[in-house]
Amino acid sequence: MGYNGGMQTPITVFAIAGSLRAASLNLALLRAITQLAPAEFTIRIDTGLGHLPLFNPDLDADSLPAVTAMRDAILAADVLMLASPEYAHGVSGPMKNALDWMVSNTSFIDKPLVLLNTSPRATHAQAALRETVLTMSARLIDDACISLPLLGSGLDAEGIAAHPGLRQDLLTMLQRIKLFL
């Protein structure tokens, strides 16, 4: 975040939902955050997770457009948001695949990062994500990492944004990001 002729520049956020489901709660959460974000935030939700090839260290990442696009988007952002479901007590395959592709570049080094969880019971994936991103040298914004009880709620992005308690939690999370930067 900087200044341009006395004007504060937006806080750019790159957000990744770790599920490929069209009705993903993680994607709905990121869309709700986009709806609620104050004007000083510019949030871009990743849409290319399913286009990443399976991680293979024998491949040249720089020759793979989906990999370089994700890397460049992460590098350009002020903050990275990860919202991943928990599958069989682990991080979703698409999220893990994306993280594996980013290990061999500098995109996570010192990158402010927020972990979002749509099910407070899903603690294994959150712990695994935390361990992975810290190993990759990201800077977790611990005060902004939140778990919300969305599993089974039936809420979509609009419902999440309109729910008074969830709305307040998300606005507080955004404020904590702003204070961190």
PDB file of N, CA, C and O in Angstrom, residues 128-167:
ATOM      1  N   ALA A 128      -2.659 -27.644   8.550  1.00  0.00           N
ATOM      2  CA  ALA A 128      -1.748 -28.021   7.466  1.00  0.00           C
ATOM      3  C   ALA A 128      -1.424 -26.819   6.580  1.00  0.00           C
ATOM      4  O   ALA A 128      -0.269 -26.614   6.182  1.00  0.00           O
ATOM      5  N   LEU A 129      -2.434 -26.013   6.266  1.00  0.00           N
ATOM      6  CA  LEU A 129      -2.198 -24.803   5.472  1.00  0.00           C
ATOM      7  C   LEU A 129      -1.250 -23.852   6.196  1.00  0.00           C
ATOM      8  O   LEU A 129      -0.333 -23.292   5.595  1.00  0.00           O
ATOM      9  N   ARG A 130      -1.491 -23.671   7.471  1.00  0.00           N
ATOM     10  CA  ARG A 130      -0.651 -22.792   8.274  1.00  0.00           C
ATOM     11  C   ARG A 130       0.812 -23.263   8.209  1.00  0.00           C
ATOM     12  O   ARG A 130       1.717 -22.480   7.953  1.00  0.00           O
ATOM     13  N   GLU A 131       1.022 -24.540   8.425  1.00  0.00           N
ATOM     14  CA  GLU A 131       2.376 -25.101   8.387  1.00  0.00           C
ATOM     15  C   GLU A 131       3.014 -24.910   7.015  1.00  0.00           C
ATOM     16  O   GLU A 131       4.161 -24.511   6.899  1.00  0.00           O
ATOM     17  N   THR A 132       2.254 -25.173   5.968  1.00  0.00           N
ATOM     18  CA  THR A 132       2.784 -25.061   4.607  1.00  0.00           C
ATOM     19  C   THR A 132       3.166 -23.627   4.266  1.00  0.00           C
ATOM     20  O   THR A 132       4.266 -23.371   3.780  1.00  0.00           O
ATOM     21  N   VAL A 133       2.267 -22.673   4.517  1.00  0.00           N
ATOM     22  CA  VAL A 133       2.566 -21.286   4.124  1.00  0.00           C
ATOM     23  C   VAL A 133       3.675 -20.682   4.979  1.00  0.00           C
ATOM     24  O   VAL A 133       4.451 -19.848   4.495  1.00  0.00           O
ATOM     25  N   LEU A 134       3.773 -21.096   6.232  1.00  0.00           N
ATOM     26  CA  LEU A 134       4.895 -20.624   7.055  1.00  0.00           C
ATOM     27  C   LEU A 134       6.207 -21.213   6.554  1.00  0.00           C
ATOM     28  O   LEU A 134       7.233 -20.522   6.523  1.00  0.00           O
ATOM     29  N   THR A 135       6.192 -22.460   6.126  1.00  0.00           N
ATOM     30  CA  THR A 135       7.382 -23.081   5.540  1.00  0.00           C
ATOM     31  C   THR A 135       7.788 -22.354   4.267  1.00  0.00           C
ATOM     32  O   THR A 135       8.966 -22.238   3.957  1.00  0.00           O
ATOM     33  N   MET A 136       6.793 -21.826   3.548  1.00  0.00           N
ATOM     34  CA  MET A 136       7.055 -21.088   2.311  1.00  0.00           C
ATOM     35  C   MET A 136       7.424 -19.628   2.589  1.00  0.00           C
ATOM     36  O   MET A 136       7.577 -18.842   1.665  1.00  0.00           O
ATOM     37  N   SER A 137       7.555 -19.264   3.853  1.00  0.00           N
ATOM     38  CA  SER A 137       7.991 -17.934   4.305  1.00  0.00           C
ATOM     39  C   SER A 137       6.951 -16.834   4.150  1.00  0.00           C
ATOM     40  O   SER A 137       7.289 -15.648   4.075  1.00  0.00           O
ATOM     41  N   ALA A 138       5.675 -17.197   4.115  1.00  0.00           N
ATOM     42  CA  ALA A 138       4.624 -16.173   4.120  1.00  0.00           C
ATOM     43  C   ALA A 138       4.536 -15.557   5.509  1.00  0.00           C
ATOM     44  O   ALA A 138       4.969 -16.151   6.497  1.00  0.00           O
ATOM     45  N   ARG A 139       3.977 -14.337   5.580  1.00  0.00           N
ATOM     46  CA  ARG A 139       3.740 -13.666   6.863  1.00  0.00           C
ATOM     47  C   ARG A 139       2.248 -13.738   7.160  1.00  0.00           C
ATOM     48  O   ARG A 139       1.463 -12.974   6.606  1.00  0.00           O
ATOM     49  N   LEU A 140       1.871 -14.645   8.029  1.00  0.00           N
ATOM     50  CA  LEU A 140       0.457 -14.775   8.393  1.00  0.00           C
ATOM     51  C   LEU A 140      -0.009 -13.551   9.161  1.00  0.00           C
ATOM     52  O   LEU A 140       0.686 -13.079  10.066  1.00  0.00           O
ATOM     53  N   ILE A 141      -1.153 -13.051   8.785  1.00  0.00           N
ATOM     54  CA  ILE A 141      -1.799 -11.991   9.544  1.00  0.00           C
ATOM     55  C   ILE A 141      -2.728 -12.714  10.515  1.00  0.00           C
ATOM     56  O   ILE A 141      -3.926 -12.890  10.257  1.00  0.00           O
ATOM     57  N   ASP A 142      -2.164 -13.191  11.606  1.00  0.00           N
ATOM     58  CA  ASP A 142      -2.897 -14.052  12.535  1.00  0.00           C
ATOM     59  C   ASP A 142      -4.217 -13.443  13.001  1.00  0.00           C
ATOM     60  O   ASP A 142      -5.219 -14.145  13.092  1.00  0.00           O
ATOM     61  N   ASP A 143      -4.219 -12.158  13.293  1.00  0.00           N
ATOM     62  CA  ASP A 143      -5.432 -11.503  13.784  1.00  0.00           C
ATOM     63  C   ASP A 143      -6.550 -11.470  12.747  1.00  0.00           C
ATOM     64  O   ASP A 143      -7.710 -11.229  13.085  1.00  0.00           O
ATOM     65  N   ALA A 144      -6.206 -11.679  11.468  1.00  0.00           N
ATOM     66  CA  ALA A 144      -7.211 -11.639  10.407  1.00  0.00           C
ATOM     67  C   ALA A 144      -7.641 -13.038   9.956  1.00  0.00           C
ATOM     68  O   ALA A 144      -8.598 -13.163   9.201  1.00  0.00           O
ATOM     69  N   CYS A 145      -6.949 -14.075  10.397  1.00  0.00           N
ATOM     70  CA  CYS A 145      -7.326 -15.449  10.045  1.00  0.00           C
ATOM     71  C   CYS A 145      -8.575 -15.824  10.836  1.00  0.00           C
ATOM     72  O   CYS A 145      -8.579 -15.718  12.064  1.00  0.00           O
ATOM     73  N   ILE A 146      -9.619 -16.229  10.122  1.00  0.00           N
ATOM     74  CA  ILE A 146     -10.885 -16.497  10.811  1.00  0.00           C
ATOM     75  C   ILE A 146     -11.518 -17.804  10.344  1.00  0.00           C
ATOM     76  O   ILE A 146     -11.287 -18.262   9.230  1.00  0.00           O
ATOM     77  N   SER A 147     -12.323 -18.356  11.231  1.00  0.00           N
ATOM     78  CA  SER A 147     -13.180 -19.502  10.930  1.00  0.00           C
ATOM     79  C   SER A 147     -14.617 -19.059  11.127  1.00  0.00           C
ATOM     80  O   SER A 147     -14.944 -18.465  12.158  1.00  0.00           O
ATOM     81  N   LEU A 148     -15.438 -19.344  10.140  1.00  0.00           N
ATOM     82  CA  LEU A 148     -16.841 -18.959  10.199  1.00  0.00           C
ATOM     83  C   LEU A 148     -17.718 -20.198  10.071  1.00  0.00           C
ATOM     84  O   LEU A 148     -17.416 -21.091   9.274  1.00  0.00           O
ATOM     85  N   PRO A 149     -18.815 -20.272  10.800  1.00  0.00           N
ATOM     86  CA  PRO A 149     -19.694 -21.447  10.764  1.00  0.00           C
ATOM     87  C   PRO A 149     -20.638 -21.427   9.558  1.00  0.00           C
ATOM     88  O   PRO A 149     -21.836 -21.228   9.686  1.00  0.00           O
ATOM     89  N   LEU A 150     -20.076 -21.663   8.369  1.00  0.00           N
ATOM     90  CA  LEU A 150     -20.890 -21.621   7.156  1.00  0.00           C
ATOM     91  C   LEU A 150     -21.386 -22.993   6.713  1.00  0.00           C
ATOM     92  O   LEU A 150     -22.401 -23.084   6.020  1.00  0.00           O
ATOM     93  N   LEU A 151     -20.678 -24.050   7.096  1.00  0.00           N
ATOM     94  CA  LEU A 151     -21.073 -25.394   6.688  1.00  0.00           C
ATOM     95  C   LEU A 151     -22.496 -25.687   7.167  1.00  0.00           C
ATOM     96  O   LEU A 151     -22.807 -25.542   8.347  1.00  0.00           O
ATOM     97  N   GLY A 152     -23.352 -26.044   6.236  1.00  0.00           N
ATOM     98  CA  GLY A 152     -24.742 -26.351   6.565  1.00  0.00           C
ATOM     99  C   GLY A 152     -25.637 -25.130   6.706  1.00  0.00           C
ATOM    100  O   GLY A 152     -26.827 -25.262   6.995  1.00  0.00           O
ATOM    101  N   SER A 153     -25.093 -23.940   6.512  1.00  0.00           N
ATOM    102  CA  SER A 153     -25.884 -22.718   6.690  1.00  0.00           C
ATOM    103  C   SER A 153     -26.830 -22.459   5.521  1.00  0.00           C
ATOM    104  O   SER A 153     -27.820 -21.741   5.673  1.00  0.00           O
ATOM    105  N   GLY A 154     -26.497 -22.987   4.357  1.00  0.00           N
ATOM    106  CA  GLY A 154     -27.312 -22.727   3.172  1.00  0.00           C
ATOM    107  C   GLY A 154     -27.129 -21.334   2.602  1.00  0.00           C
ATOM    108  O   GLY A 154     -27.859 -20.933   1.697  1.00  0.00           O
ATOM    109  N   LEU A 155     -26.158 -20.594   3.125  1.00  0.00           N
ATOM    110  CA  LEU A 155     -25.946 -19.221   2.675  1.00  0.00           C
ATOM    111  C   LEU A 155     -25.085 -19.168   1.415  1.00  0.00           C
ATOM    112  O   LEU A 155     -24.118 -19.909   1.284  1.00  0.00           O
ATOM    113  N   ASP A 156     -25.449 -18.266   0.512  1.00  0.00           N
ATOM    114  CA  ASP A 156     -24.601 -17.962  -0.634  1.00  0.00           C
ATOM    115  C   ASP A 156     -23.856 -16.662  -0.323  1.00  0.00           C
ATOM    116  O   ASP A 156     -23.925 -16.157   0.805  1.00  0.00           O
ATOM    117  N   ALA A 157     -23.145 -16.115  -1.293  1.00  0.00           N
ATOM    118  CA  ALA A 157     -22.355 -14.906  -1.055  1.00  0.00           C
ATOM    119  C   ALA A 157     -23.216 -13.760  -0.523  1.00  0.00           C
ATOM    120  O   ALA A 157     -22.836 -13.084   0.436  1.00  0.00           O
ATOM    121  N   GLU A 158     -24.376 -13.560  -1.120  1.00  0.00           N
ATOM    122  CA  GLU A 158     -25.259 -12.478  -0.686  1.00  0.00           C
ATOM    123  C   GLU A 158     -25.754 -12.717   0.733  1.00  0.00           C
ATOM    124  O   GLU A 158     -25.844 -11.787   1.536  1.00  0.00           O
ATOM    125  N   GLY A 159     -26.090 -13.960   1.041  1.00  0.00           N
ATOM    126  CA  GLY A 159     -26.553 -14.302   2.381  1.00  0.00           C
ATOM    127  C   GLY A 159     -25.476 -14.120   3.429  1.00  0.00           C
ATOM    128  O   GLY A 159     -25.746 -13.658   4.540  1.00  0.00           O
ATOM    129  N   ILE A 160     -24.248 -14.481   3.076  1.00  0.00           N
ATOM    130  CA  ILE A 160     -23.119 -14.289   3.996  1.00  0.00           C
ATOM    131  C   ILE A 160     -22.923 -12.798   4.253  1.00  0.00           C
ATOM    132  O   ILE A 160     -22.790 -12.364   5.396  1.00  0.00           O
ATOM    133  N   ALA A 161     -22.907 -12.011   3.176  1.00  0.00           N
ATOM    134  CA  ALA A 161     -22.692 -10.567   3.300  1.00  0.00           C
ATOM    135  C   ALA A 161     -23.811  -9.883   4.082  1.00  0.00           C
ATOM    136  O   ALA A 161     -23.573  -8.896   4.781  1.00  0.00           O
ATOM    137  N   ALA A 162     -25.031 -10.401   3.984  1.00  0.00           N
ATOM    138  CA  ALA A 162     -26.178  -9.778   4.657  1.00  0.00           C
ATOM    139  C   ALA A 162     -26.337 -10.224   6.108  1.00  0.00           C
ATOM    140  O   ALA A 162     -26.981  -9.521   6.895  1.00  0.00           O
ATOM    141  N   HIS A 163     -25.762 -11.347   6.476  1.00  0.00           N
ATOM    142  CA  HIS A 163     -25.904 -11.873   7.838  1.00  0.00           C
ATOM    143  C   HIS A 163     -25.162 -10.950   8.809  1.00  0.00           C
ATOM    144  O   HIS A 163     -23.945 -10.740   8.665  1.00  0.00           O
ATOM    145  N   PRO A 164     -25.844 -10.367   9.788  1.00  0.00           N
ATOM    146  CA  PRO A 164     -25.210  -9.354  10.650  1.00  0.00           C
ATOM    147  C   PRO A 164     -23.920  -9.829  11.334  1.00  0.00           C
ATOM    148  O   PRO A 164     -22.920  -9.115  11.317  1.00  0.00           O
ATOM    149  N   GLY A 165     -23.919 -11.001  11.923  1.00  0.00           N
ATOM    150  CA  GLY A 165     -22.735 -11.480  12.627  1.00  0.00           C
ATOM    151  C   GLY A 165     -21.584 -11.784  11.685  1.00  0.00           C
ATOM    152  O   GLY A 165     -20.432 -11.403  11.948  1.00  0.00           O
ATOM    153  N   LEU A 166     -21.883 -12.460  10.572  1.00  0.00           N
ATOM    154  CA  LEU A 166     -20.839 -12.795   9.598  1.00  0.00           C
ATOM    155  C   LEU A 166     -20.293 -11.530   8.945  1.00  0.00           C
ATOM    156  O   LEU A 166     -19.083 -11.395   8.749  1.00  0.00           O
ATOM    157  N   ARG A 167     -21.201 -10.615   8.634  1.00  0.00           N
ATOM    158  CA  ARG A 167     -20.801  -9.338   8.026  1.00  0.00           C
ATOM    159  C   ARG A 167     -19.803  -8.616   8.941  1.00  0.00           C
ATOM    160  O   ARG A 167     -18.763  -8.153   8.484  1.00  0.00           O
TER     161      ARG A 167
END
